[in-house]
Amino acid sequence: MSYLRCKLYADSGREKLCTRHSIRLDQLIELVSERIRHYVQSCYKLKELELPPPPDTRRDALEQEQKSLTTQLERRSQALKNLYLDRVSGILSEGQFVELNQDFLAEKSRLERRLAQIDIELGERAEPLEQAALMERARELLKLETIPRELVVALIEKIEIGEKDRETGKQEIRITWKF
């Protein structure tokens, strides 16, 4: 067990400007943790707190472009079929058919390449965190089972430990908060 003792008593040498009072470190840590939890829980009611999912506008834009390109690709495929039927029916000459066929095939190839790029980029983009998982993580963090030292330093100005009452065994602990 570790104890904290009065700094004034320890530093005063023979003058003894204070009494020799101390407190167990584990008890002090637990008391400070309880008070910090109390303040955090009074400020943040997780049942009332609903976090909106973060918008992923780039992902939305890619999905919209993917839909548009898929529709265009289907139209080009249908146009190629109609082009072939027009050639067989004699509506188009050999030269017209070859020229239009090359144009449609080039456009179809370009659309397929862009669709492949979009698929790769969408695959690389992480799915946004689900709302339930995000809320669960927030609840875990706000439970504050172990209080990070940085949080204690940020919230507490000083802690004063009084002398232990010999009759009741109680000891006054005053926390001066930075807020």
PDB file of C-alpha atoms in Angstrom:
ATOM      1  CA  MET A   1       0.000   0.000   0.000  1.00  0.00           C
ATOM      2  CA  SER A   2       1.147   3.500  -0.833  1.00  0.00           C
ATOM      3  CA  TYR A   3       0.389   6.542   1.285  1.00  0.00           C
ATOM      4  CA  LEU A   4       0.447  10.252   0.584  1.00  0.00           C
ATOM      5  CA  ARG A   5       1.486  12.457   3.486  1.00  0.00           C
ATOM      6  CA  CYS A   6       1.256  16.165   4.116  1.00  0.00           C
ATOM      7  CA  LYS A   7       3.808  18.066   2.030  1.00  0.00           C
ATOM      8  CA  LEU A   8       3.957  20.945   4.505  1.00  0.00           C
ATOM      9  CA  TYR A   9       4.779  18.529   7.334  1.00  0.00           C
ATOM     10  CA  ALA A  10       7.455  16.808   5.252  1.00  0.00           C
ATOM     11  CA  ASP A  11       9.074  20.051   4.043  1.00  0.00           C
ATOM     12  CA  SER A  12       9.024  22.009   7.316  1.00  0.00           C
ATOM     13  CA  GLY A  13      11.821  20.043   8.988  1.00  0.00           C
ATOM     14  CA  ARG A  14      12.053  20.594  12.753  1.00  0.00           C
ATOM     15  CA  GLU A  15       9.570  23.459  12.743  1.00  0.00           C
ATOM     16  CA  LYS A  16       6.663  21.087  12.017  1.00  0.00           C
ATOM     17  CA  LEU A  17       4.298  23.642  10.478  1.00  0.00           C
ATOM     18  CA  CYS A  18       1.601  20.978  10.131  1.00  0.00           C
ATOM     19  CA  THR A  19       0.625  17.626  11.602  1.00  0.00           C
ATOM     20  CA  ARG A  20       1.629  14.255  10.284  1.00  0.00           C
ATOM     21  CA  HIS A  21      -1.526  13.290   8.445  1.00  0.00           C
ATOM     22  CA  SER A  22      -1.703  10.995   5.431  1.00  0.00           C
ATOM     23  CA  ILE A  23      -4.112   9.063   3.248  1.00  0.00           C
ATOM     24  CA  ARG A  24      -3.916   5.803   1.364  1.00  0.00           C
ATOM     25  CA  LEU A  25      -3.263   6.447  -2.323  1.00  0.00           C
ATOM     26  CA  ASP A  26      -5.822   3.880  -3.540  1.00  0.00           C
ATOM     27  CA  GLN A  27      -8.566   5.482  -1.404  1.00  0.00           C
ATOM     28  CA  LEU A  28      -7.759   8.947  -2.734  1.00  0.00           C
ATOM     29  CA  ILE A  29      -7.721   7.732  -6.345  1.00  0.00           C
ATOM     30  CA  GLU A  30     -11.114   6.058  -5.874  1.00  0.00           C
ATOM     31  CA  LEU A  31     -12.631   9.157  -4.257  1.00  0.00           C
ATOM     32  CA  VAL A  32     -11.345  11.471  -7.008  1.00  0.00           C
ATOM     33  CA  SER A  33     -12.547   9.011  -9.668  1.00  0.00           C
ATOM     34  CA  GLU A  34     -16.036   8.893  -8.130  1.00  0.00           C
ATOM     35  CA  ARG A  35     -16.312  12.675  -8.090  1.00  0.00           C
ATOM     36  CA  ILE A  36     -15.116  12.996 -11.703  1.00  0.00           C
ATOM     37  CA  ARG A  37     -17.580  10.278 -12.796  1.00  0.00           C
ATOM     38  CA  HIS A  38     -20.351  12.138 -10.976  1.00  0.00           C
ATOM     39  CA  TYR A  39     -19.570  15.387 -12.830  1.00  0.00           C
ATOM     40  CA  VAL A  40     -19.249  13.676 -16.206  1.00  0.00           C
ATOM     41  CA  GLN A  41     -22.501  11.736 -15.767  1.00  0.00           C
ATOM     42  CA  SER A  42     -24.357  14.857 -14.666  1.00  0.00           C
ATOM     43  CA  CYS A  43     -23.164  16.680 -17.808  1.00  0.00           C
ATOM     44  CA  TYR A  44     -23.585  13.888 -20.365  1.00  0.00           C
ATOM     45  CA  LYS A  45     -26.780  11.892 -20.371  1.00  0.00           C
ATOM     46  CA  LEU A  46     -26.103   9.236 -23.013  1.00  0.00           C
ATOM     47  CA  LYS A  47     -29.743   8.243 -23.274  1.00  0.00           C
ATOM     48  CA  GLU A  48     -30.505  11.755 -24.488  1.00  0.00           C
ATOM     49  CA  LEU A  49     -27.355  12.029 -26.576  1.00  0.00           C
ATOM     50  CA  GLU A  50     -27.897  10.908 -30.153  1.00  0.00           C
ATOM     51  CA  LEU A  51     -25.002  11.461 -32.482  1.00  0.00           C
ATOM     52  CA  PRO A  52     -25.811  11.821 -36.175  1.00  0.00           C
ATOM     53  CA  PRO A  53     -23.735   9.602 -38.427  1.00  0.00           C
ATOM     54  CA  PRO A  54     -20.910  11.495 -40.077  1.00  0.00           C
ATOM     55  CA  PRO A  55     -21.775  12.335 -43.689  1.00  0.00           C
ATOM     56  CA  ASP A  56     -19.574  10.766 -46.338  1.00  0.00           C
ATOM     57  CA  THR A  57     -20.285  13.036 -49.277  1.00  0.00           C
ATOM     58  CA  ARG A  58     -17.464  11.608 -51.393  1.00  0.00           C
ATOM     59  CA  ARG A  59     -18.871   8.096 -51.005  1.00  0.00           C
ATOM     60  CA  ASP A  60     -22.366   9.347 -51.875  1.00  0.00           C
ATOM     61  CA  ALA A  61     -21.036  11.097 -54.985  1.00  0.00           C
ATOM     62  CA  LEU A  62     -19.175   7.958 -56.086  1.00  0.00           C
ATOM     63  CA  GLU A  63     -22.267   5.795 -55.613  1.00  0.00           C
ATOM     64  CA  GLN A  64     -24.365   8.285 -57.610  1.00  0.00           C
ATOM     65  CA  GLU A  65     -21.783   8.329 -60.419  1.00  0.00           C
ATOM     66  CA  GLN A  66     -21.676   4.525 -60.353  1.00  0.00           C
ATOM     67  CA  LYS A  67     -25.455   4.358 -60.888  1.00  0.00           C
ATOM     68  CA  SER A  68     -25.287   6.862 -63.732  1.00  0.00           C
ATOM     69  CA  LEU A  69     -22.417   5.046 -65.461  1.00  0.00           C
ATOM     70  CA  THR A  70     -24.174   1.686 -65.122  1.00  0.00           C
ATOM     71  CA  THR A  71     -27.266   3.139 -66.809  1.00  0.00           C
ATOM     72  CA  GLN A  72     -25.145   4.651 -69.605  1.00  0.00           C
ATOM     73  CA  LEU A  73     -23.325   1.346 -70.078  1.00  0.00           C
ATOM     74  CA  GLU A  74     -26.632  -0.504 -70.447  1.00  0.00           C
ATOM     75  CA  ARG A  75     -27.752   2.059 -73.048  1.00  0.00           C
ATOM     76  CA  ARG A  76     -24.507   1.637 -75.022  1.00  0.00           C
ATOM     77  CA  SER A  77     -24.920  -2.146 -75.011  1.00  0.00           C
ATOM     78  CA  GLN A  78     -28.483  -1.789 -76.272  1.00  0.00           C
ATOM     79  CA  ALA A  79     -27.323   0.699 -78.939  1.00  0.00           C
ATOM     80  CA  LEU A  80     -24.701  -1.803 -80.158  1.00  0.00           C
ATOM     81  CA  LYS A  81     -27.399  -4.477 -80.506  1.00  0.00           C
ATOM     82  CA  ASN A  82     -29.633  -2.071 -82.440  1.00  0.00           C
ATOM     83  CA  LEU A  83     -26.680  -1.035 -84.602  1.00  0.00           C
ATOM     84  CA  TYR A  84     -26.034  -4.661 -85.538  1.00  0.00           C
ATOM     85  CA  LEU A  85     -29.732  -5.213 -86.329  1.00  0.00           C
ATOM     86  CA  ASP A  86     -29.754  -2.064 -88.499  1.00  0.00           C
ATOM     87  CA  ARG A  87     -26.710  -3.356 -90.392  1.00  0.00           C
ATOM     88  CA  VAL A  88     -28.301  -6.769 -90.946  1.00  0.00           C
ATOM     89  CA  SER A  89     -31.538  -5.103 -92.100  1.00  0.00           C
ATOM     90  CA  GLY A  90     -29.609  -3.010 -94.607  1.00  0.00           C
ATOM     91  CA  ILE A  91     -30.463   0.334 -92.997  1.00  0.00           C
ATOM     92  CA  LEU A  92     -26.754   1.099 -92.463  1.00  0.00           C
ATOM     93  CA  SER A  93     -23.944   0.713 -94.962  1.00  0.00           C
ATOM     94  CA  GLU A  94     -20.780  -1.216 -94.084  1.00  0.00           C
ATOM     95  CA  GLY A  95     -18.813   2.029 -93.575  1.00  0.00           C
ATOM     96  CA  GLN A  96     -21.462   3.588 -91.342  1.00  0.00           C
ATOM     97  CA  PHE A  97     -21.705   0.427 -89.280  1.00  0.00           C
ATOM     98  CA  VAL A  98     -17.917   0.187 -88.759  1.00  0.00           C
ATOM     99  CA  GLU A  99     -17.615   3.867 -87.776  1.00  0.00           C
ATOM    100  CA  LEU A 100     -20.571   3.824 -85.344  1.00  0.00           C
ATOM    101  CA  ASN A 101     -19.537   0.437 -83.947  1.00  0.00           C
ATOM    102  CA  GLN A 102     -16.023   1.733 -83.154  1.00  0.00           C
ATOM    103  CA  ASP A 103     -17.452   4.849 -81.477  1.00  0.00           C
ATOM    104  CA  PHE A 104     -19.871   2.833 -79.311  1.00  0.00           C
ATOM    105  CA  LEU A 105     -17.195   0.277 -78.376  1.00  0.00           C
ATOM    106  CA  ALA A 106     -14.735   3.041 -77.404  1.00  0.00           C
ATOM    107  CA  GLU A 107     -17.387   4.766 -75.284  1.00  0.00           C
ATOM    108  CA  LYS A 108     -18.376   1.463 -73.668  1.00  0.00           C
ATOM    109  CA  SER A 109     -14.725   0.710 -72.866  1.00  0.00           C
ATOM    110  CA  ARG A 110     -14.272   4.168 -71.294  1.00  0.00           C
ATOM    111  CA  LEU A 111     -17.380   3.693 -69.130  1.00  0.00           C
ATOM    112  CA  GLU A 112     -16.203   0.244 -67.998  1.00  0.00           C
ATOM    113  CA  ARG A 113     -12.770   1.620 -66.995  1.00  0.00           C
ATOM    114  CA  ARG A 114     -14.354   4.437 -64.981  1.00  0.00           C
ATOM    115  CA  LEU A 115     -16.723   1.971 -63.291  1.00  0.00           C
ATOM    116  CA  ALA A 116     -13.745  -0.198 -62.329  1.00  0.00           C
ATOM    117  CA  GLN A 117     -11.992   2.859 -60.826  1.00  0.00           C
ATOM    118  CA  ILE A 118     -15.103   3.729 -58.812  1.00  0.00           C
ATOM    119  CA  ASP A 119     -15.407   0.140 -57.561  1.00  0.00           C
ATOM    120  CA  ILE A 120     -11.787   0.231 -56.374  1.00  0.00           C
ATOM    121  CA  GLU A 121     -12.223   3.598 -54.644  1.00  0.00           C
ATOM    122  CA  LEU A 122     -15.460   2.517 -52.963  1.00  0.00           C
ATOM    123  CA  GLY A 123     -13.759  -0.664 -51.788  1.00  0.00           C
ATOM    124  CA  GLU A 124     -10.911   1.344 -50.264  1.00  0.00           C
ATOM    125  CA  ARG A 125     -13.224   3.744 -48.443  1.00  0.00           C
ATOM    126  CA  ALA A 126     -14.147   2.413 -45.033  1.00  0.00           C
ATOM    127  CA  GLU A 127     -17.819   2.051 -44.345  1.00  0.00           C
ATOM    128  CA  PRO A 128     -19.011   4.740 -41.930  1.00  0.00           C
ATOM    129  CA  LEU A 129     -19.248   3.513 -38.349  1.00  0.00           C
ATOM    130  CA  GLU A 130     -22.673   2.262 -37.530  1.00  0.00           C
ATOM    131  CA  GLN A 131     -24.585   4.509 -35.148  1.00  0.00           C
ATOM    132  CA  ALA A 132     -25.044   1.773 -32.533  1.00  0.00           C
ATOM    133  CA  ALA A 133     -21.330   0.955 -32.472  1.00  0.00           C
ATOM    134  CA  LEU A 134     -20.452   4.631 -32.153  1.00  0.00           C
ATOM    135  CA  MET A 135     -22.877   5.133 -29.255  1.00  0.00           C
ATOM    136  CA  GLU A 136     -21.554   2.013 -27.512  1.00  0.00           C
ATOM    137  CA  ARG A 137     -18.000   3.320 -27.792  1.00  0.00           C
ATOM    138  CA  ALA A 138     -19.098   6.687 -26.335  1.00  0.00           C
ATOM    139  CA  ARG A 139     -20.807   4.907 -23.424  1.00  0.00           C
ATOM    140  CA  GLU A 140     -17.662   2.899 -22.702  1.00  0.00           C
ATOM    141  CA  LEU A 141     -15.494   6.008 -22.716  1.00  0.00           C
ATOM    142  CA  LEU A 142     -17.880   7.961 -20.478  1.00  0.00           C
ATOM    143  CA  LYS A 143     -18.060   5.171 -17.875  1.00  0.00           C
ATOM    144  CA  LEU A 144     -14.554   6.240 -16.897  1.00  0.00           C
ATOM    145  CA  GLU A 145     -13.649   2.965 -15.220  1.00  0.00           C
ATOM    146  CA  THR A 146     -10.066   4.166 -15.090  1.00  0.00           C
ATOM    147  CA  ILE A 147      -9.607   7.910 -15.107  1.00  0.00           C
ATOM    148  CA  PRO A 148      -6.795   9.049 -17.411  1.00  0.00           C
ATOM    149  CA  ARG A 149      -4.174  11.163 -15.665  1.00  0.00           C
ATOM    150  CA  GLU A 150      -4.570  13.871 -18.326  1.00  0.00           C
ATOM    151  CA  LEU A 151      -8.246  14.245 -17.400  1.00  0.00           C
ATOM    152  CA  VAL A 152      -7.421  14.617 -13.702  1.00  0.00           C
ATOM    153  CA  VAL A 153      -4.776  17.250 -14.479  1.00  0.00           C
ATOM    154  CA  ALA A 154      -7.201  19.102 -16.755  1.00  0.00           C
ATOM    155  CA  LEU A 155     -10.023  19.157 -14.181  1.00  0.00           C
ATOM    156  CA  ILE A 156      -8.370  19.512 -10.766  1.00  0.00           C
ATOM    157  CA  GLU A 157      -6.464  22.519  -9.447  1.00  0.00           C
ATOM    158  CA  LYS A 158      -5.507  20.964  -6.096  1.00  0.00           C
ATOM    159  CA  ILE A 159      -6.554  18.401  -3.496  1.00  0.00           C
ATOM    160  CA  GLU A 160      -6.398  19.191   0.215  1.00  0.00           C
ATOM    161  CA  ILE A 161      -6.399  16.359   2.735  1.00  0.00           C
ATOM    162  CA  GLY A 162      -7.517  17.160   6.270  1.00  0.00           C
ATOM    163  CA  GLU A 163      -6.540  15.361   9.443  1.00  0.00           C
ATOM    164  CA  LYS A 164      -8.303  12.122  10.274  1.00  0.00           C
ATOM    165  CA  ASP A 165     -10.800  12.419  13.142  1.00  0.00           C
ATOM    166  CA  ARG A 166      -9.679   9.887  15.732  1.00  0.00           C
ATOM    167  CA  GLU A 167     -13.215   9.313  17.028  1.00  0.00           C
ATOM    168  CA  THR A 168     -15.108   8.885  13.743  1.00  0.00           C
ATOM    169  CA  GLY A 169     -12.248   7.848  11.472  1.00  0.00           C
ATOM    170  CA  LYS A 170     -13.442  10.329   8.830  1.00  0.00           C
ATOM    171  CA  GLN A 171     -11.083  12.536   6.922  1.00  0.00           C
ATOM    172  CA  GLU A 172     -12.016  15.725   5.067  1.00  0.00           C
ATOM    173  CA  ILE A 173     -10.908  15.888   1.442  1.00  0.00           C
ATOM    174  CA  ARG A 174     -11.384  19.140  -0.485  1.00  0.00           C
ATOM    175  CA  ILE A 175     -10.991  19.184  -4.246  1.00  0.00           C
ATOM    176  CA  THR A 176     -10.488  22.552  -5.939  1.00  0.00           C
ATOM    177  CA  TRP A 177     -11.735  22.229  -9.510  1.00  0.00           C
ATOM    178  CA  LYS A 178     -10.517  24.262 -12.453  1.00  0.00           C
ATOM    179  CA  PHE A 179     -14.071  24.969 -13.542  1.00  0.00           C
TER     180      PHE A 179
END
